[in-house]
């Protein structure tokens, strides 16, 4: 059991994000993707509302995604250049598996929307961890696309939002590890208020 704990801790201590534009394929097999999403769904969910969804985009749907992004770009940015359009075509064709994480809170429920949004974020984090555990690298991005009404409408229902585009593949180079926060700056003991 001690070795299992050591392995799990090592997994948590070594997870890093990859830049989606730098990932290479192949992405996970259908069986691996099912396992990743099953693990991603094992998160805190107050009220068992499942206030999130995973939308997978297949390789043969990437041209359709590019067309959607170009349409949204034209609507959102009348001054978009050829370079902007090329960037969207490239984004749609990043290698690996694309999973769109959708935040789908249940409005008017006794569980606050904020808690439901946190649950969606936890699902995204579990997805990254599950991909890492299976030997993949994942990158979670948002950008203007996540906030475009045209793109949102293509993935979401009423009241839902895109929480992120998560690409799962392999690194094309050694991953850089970003500087992590100083624990002393982000963790502290509680001081009770004076009476």
Short mmCIF file of C-alpha atoms in Angstrom, two decimals:
data_model
loop_
_atom_site.label_atom_id
_atom_site.label_comp_id
_atom_site.label_asym_id
_atom_site.label_seq_id
_atom_site.Cartn_x
_atom_site.Cartn_y
_atom_site.Cartn_z
CA UNK A 1 0.00 0.00 0.00
CA UNK A 2 2.88 2.36 0.78
CA UNK A 3 4.19 1.99 -2.78
CA UNK A 4 0.71 2.81 -4.15
CA UNK A 5 0.62 6.01 -2.08
CA UNK A 6 4.08 6.94 -3.28
CA UNK A 7 2.99 6.42 -6.89
CA UNK A 8 -0.16 8.50 -6.42
CA UNK A 9 1.74 11.31 -4.73
CA UNK A 10 4.35 11.26 -7.47
CA UNK A 11 1.58 11.49 -10.06
CA UNK A 12 0.08 14.54 -8.30
CA UNK A 13 3.48 16.16 -7.86
CA UNK A 14 4.50 15.77 -11.50
CA UNK A 15 1.34 16.72 -13.40
CA UNK A 16 1.97 19.56 -15.80
CA UNK A 17 -0.10 21.15 -18.53
CA UNK A 18 1.02 21.04 -22.11
CA UNK A 19 0.35 23.81 -24.60
CA UNK A 20 -2.34 22.44 -26.93
CA UNK A 21 -0.59 23.84 -30.00
CA UNK A 22 2.51 21.80 -29.10
CA UNK A 23 0.78 18.46 -28.54
CA UNK A 24 1.09 15.61 -31.00
CA UNK A 25 -1.15 12.62 -31.55
CA UNK A 26 -2.44 10.18 -31.18
CA UNK A 27 -4.87 11.01 -28.43
CA UNK A 28 -6.39 8.41 -26.16
CA UNK A 29 -8.13 5.36 -27.59
CA UNK A 30 -11.94 5.23 -27.18
CA UNK A 31 -11.47 2.94 -24.18
CA UNK A 32 -8.90 5.24 -22.60
CA UNK A 33 -11.09 8.29 -23.23
CA UNK A 34 -14.03 6.55 -21.56
CA UNK A 35 -11.81 5.80 -18.57
CA UNK A 36 -10.53 9.40 -18.44
CA UNK A 37 -14.07 10.81 -18.51
CA UNK A 38 -15.29 8.30 -15.92
CA UNK A 39 -12.51 9.42 -13.59
CA UNK A 40 -13.22 13.08 -14.42
CA UNK A 41 -16.80 12.58 -13.25
CA UNK A 42 -15.73 11.32 -9.78
CA UNK A 43 -15.65 14.71 -8.13
CA UNK A 44 -17.43 16.62 -5.36
CA UNK A 45 -20.97 17.36 -6.54
CA UNK A 46 -23.14 18.80 -3.76
CA UNK A 47 -26.69 17.67 -4.40
CA UNK A 48 -25.62 15.14 -7.07
CA UNK A 49 -26.67 17.60 -9.79
CA UNK A 50 -23.92 16.78 -12.33
CA UNK A 51 -23.67 20.48 -13.26
CA UNK A 52 -21.21 19.87 -16.10
CA UNK A 53 -20.90 17.90 -19.31
CA UNK A 54 -18.11 16.65 -21.55
CA UNK A 55 -18.48 17.18 -25.31
CA UNK A 56 -15.94 15.28 -27.40
CA UNK A 57 -14.91 16.53 -30.83
CA UNK A 58 -13.72 13.78 -33.19
CA UNK A 59 -10.84 14.16 -35.61
CA UNK A 60 -13.22 14.06 -38.58
CA UNK A 61 -15.17 16.99 -37.08
CA UNK A 62 -12.23 19.38 -36.97
CA UNK A 63 -13.04 21.02 -40.31
CA UNK A 64 -16.56 21.74 -39.01
CA UNK A 65 -15.06 23.19 -35.83
CA UNK A 66 -12.76 25.39 -37.92
CA UNK A 67 -15.76 26.66 -39.91
CA UNK A 68 -17.60 27.44 -36.67
CA UNK A 69 -14.61 29.34 -35.26
CA UNK A 70 -14.16 31.32 -38.48
CA UNK A 71 -17.84 32.27 -38.45
CA UNK A 72 -17.61 33.33 -34.79
CA UNK A 73 -14.41 35.28 -35.46
CA UNK A 74 -16.06 37.18 -38.30
CA UNK A 75 -19.00 38.07 -36.03
CA UNK A 76 -16.87 39.00 -33.01
CA UNK A 77 -13.98 40.80 -34.70
CA UNK A 78 -14.71 42.78 -37.85
CA UNK A 79 -11.01 43.64 -38.09
CA UNK A 80 -9.76 40.05 -38.03
CA UNK A 81 -6.80 39.50 -40.33
CA UNK A 82 -5.69 36.49 -42.34
CA UNK A 83 -3.35 35.65 -39.43
CA UNK A 84 -6.32 35.61 -37.03
CA UNK A 85 -8.21 33.26 -39.36
CA UNK A 86 -5.20 30.98 -39.72
CA UNK A 87 -4.88 30.82 -35.93
CA UNK A 88 -8.48 29.57 -35.65
CA UNK A 89 -8.00 26.95 -38.34
CA UNK A 90 -4.87 25.76 -36.53
CA UNK A 91 -6.69 25.71 -33.17
CA UNK A 92 -9.44 23.53 -34.59
CA UNK A 93 -6.84 21.08 -35.87
CA UNK A 94 -4.60 20.80 -32.81
CA UNK A 95 -3.62 17.17 -32.41
CA UNK A 96 -4.88 14.80 -29.77
CA UNK A 97 -8.39 14.41 -28.42
CA UNK A 98 -10.49 17.53 -27.85
CA UNK A 99 -12.95 17.57 -24.95
CA UNK A 100 -15.08 20.66 -24.44
CA UNK A 101 -15.94 21.05 -20.76
CA UNK A 102 -19.37 22.61 -20.34
CA UNK A 103 -20.51 24.18 -17.09
CA UNK A 104 -24.21 23.32 -16.80
CA UNK A 105 -25.52 24.65 -13.47
CA UNK A 106 -29.05 23.88 -12.37
CA UNK A 107 -30.57 27.33 -11.90
CA UNK A 108 -32.96 27.96 -9.04
CA UNK A 109 -31.73 24.98 -7.04
CA UNK A 110 -30.91 25.20 -3.33
CA UNK A 111 -27.28 24.38 -4.19
CA UNK A 112 -25.71 27.75 -5.12
CA UNK A 113 -24.55 28.15 -8.72
CA UNK A 114 -21.07 29.00 -7.40
CA UNK A 115 -20.76 25.53 -5.83
CA UNK A 116 -21.94 23.98 -9.08
CA UNK A 117 -19.33 25.92 -11.04
CA UNK A 118 -16.65 24.72 -8.63
CA UNK A 119 -17.80 21.17 -9.35
CA UNK A 120 -17.29 21.81 -13.07
CA UNK A 121 -13.75 23.01 -12.38
CA UNK A 122 -13.08 19.90 -10.30
CA UNK A 123 -14.25 17.74 -13.23
CA UNK A 124 -11.75 19.51 -15.46
CA UNK A 125 -8.93 18.98 -12.99
CA UNK A 126 -9.76 15.29 -12.62
CA UNK A 127 -9.71 15.00 -16.41
CA UNK A 128 -6.18 16.45 -16.47
CA UNK A 129 -5.05 14.07 -13.72
CA UNK A 130 -6.60 11.02 -15.38
CA UNK A 131 -4.93 11.88 -18.69
CA UNK A 132 -1.59 12.26 -16.90
CA UNK A 133 -2.05 8.92 -15.10
CA UNK A 134 -2.52 7.21 -18.48
CA UNK A 135 0.67 8.74 -19.87
CA UNK A 136 -0.86 11.64 -21.78
CA UNK A 137 -0.42 15.38 -21.48
CA UNK A 138 -3.43 17.67 -21.44
CA UNK A 139 -3.85 21.39 -21.96
CA UNK A 140 -6.93 23.33 -20.78
CA UNK A 141 -7.55 26.65 -22.52
CA UNK A 142 -10.36 29.17 -22.86
CA UNK A 143 -9.71 32.39 -24.78
CA UNK A 144 -12.24 34.39 -26.73
CA UNK A 145 -13.76 31.21 -28.18
CA UNK A 146 -15.11 30.14 -24.79
CA UNK A 147 -16.98 33.45 -24.48
CA UNK A 148 -18.26 33.75 -28.05
CA UNK A 149 -22.04 33.42 -28.19
CA UNK A 150 -21.79 31.63 -31.55
CA UNK A 151 -19.35 29.03 -30.22
CA UNK A 152 -21.25 28.70 -26.92
CA UNK A 153 -24.51 28.00 -28.78
CA UNK A 154 -22.83 25.18 -30.74
CA UNK A 155 -21.83 23.34 -27.55
CA UNK A 156 -24.17 24.51 -24.82
CA UNK A 157 -27.81 24.66 -23.89
CA UNK A 158 -29.57 27.58 -22.19
CA UNK A 159 -27.77 28.74 -19.05
CA UNK A 160 -24.65 26.71 -19.87
CA UNK A 161 -21.14 28.04 -20.55
CA UNK A 162 -17.92 26.67 -21.97
CA UNK A 163 -15.54 26.09 -19.07
CA UNK A 164 -12.70 25.17 -21.39
CA UNK A 165 -11.28 23.35 -24.36
CA UNK A 166 -9.13 20.46 -23.15
CA UNK A 167 -6.74 18.81 -25.60
CA UNK A 168 -5.23 15.43 -24.68
CA UNK A 169 -2.19 14.13 -26.54
CA UNK A 170 1.55 13.69 -26.19
CA UNK A 171 4.19 16.38 -25.72
CA UNK A 172 6.25 17.27 -28.78
CA UNK A 173 9.11 18.36 -26.51
CA UNK A 174 10.18 18.25 -22.87
CA UNK A 175 7.58 20.13 -20.84
CA UNK A 176 8.63 23.23 -18.97
CA UNK A 177 7.56 23.41 -15.36
CA UNK A 178 6.30 26.83 -14.41
CA UNK A 179 7.20 28.43 -11.13
CA UNK A 180 4.78 27.35 -8.40
CA UNK A 181 3.56 29.65 -5.64
CA UNK A 182 5.47 29.87 -2.39
CA UNK A 183 3.43 27.87 0.11
CA UNK A 184 3.96 30.56 2.75
CA UNK A 185 2.22 33.05 0.46
CA UNK A 186 -0.88 30.94 -0.14
CA UNK A 187 -1.37 28.93 3.07
CA UNK A 188 -1.90 30.31 6.54
CA UNK A 189 -3.28 29.36 9.92
CA UNK A 190 -6.64 30.85 10.82
CA UNK A 191 -6.80 33.58 13.43
CA UNK A 192 -10.24 33.69 15.10
CA UNK A 193 -11.81 37.17 15.20
CA UNK A 194 -11.67 39.04 18.47
CA UNK A 195 -14.91 39.16 20.42
#
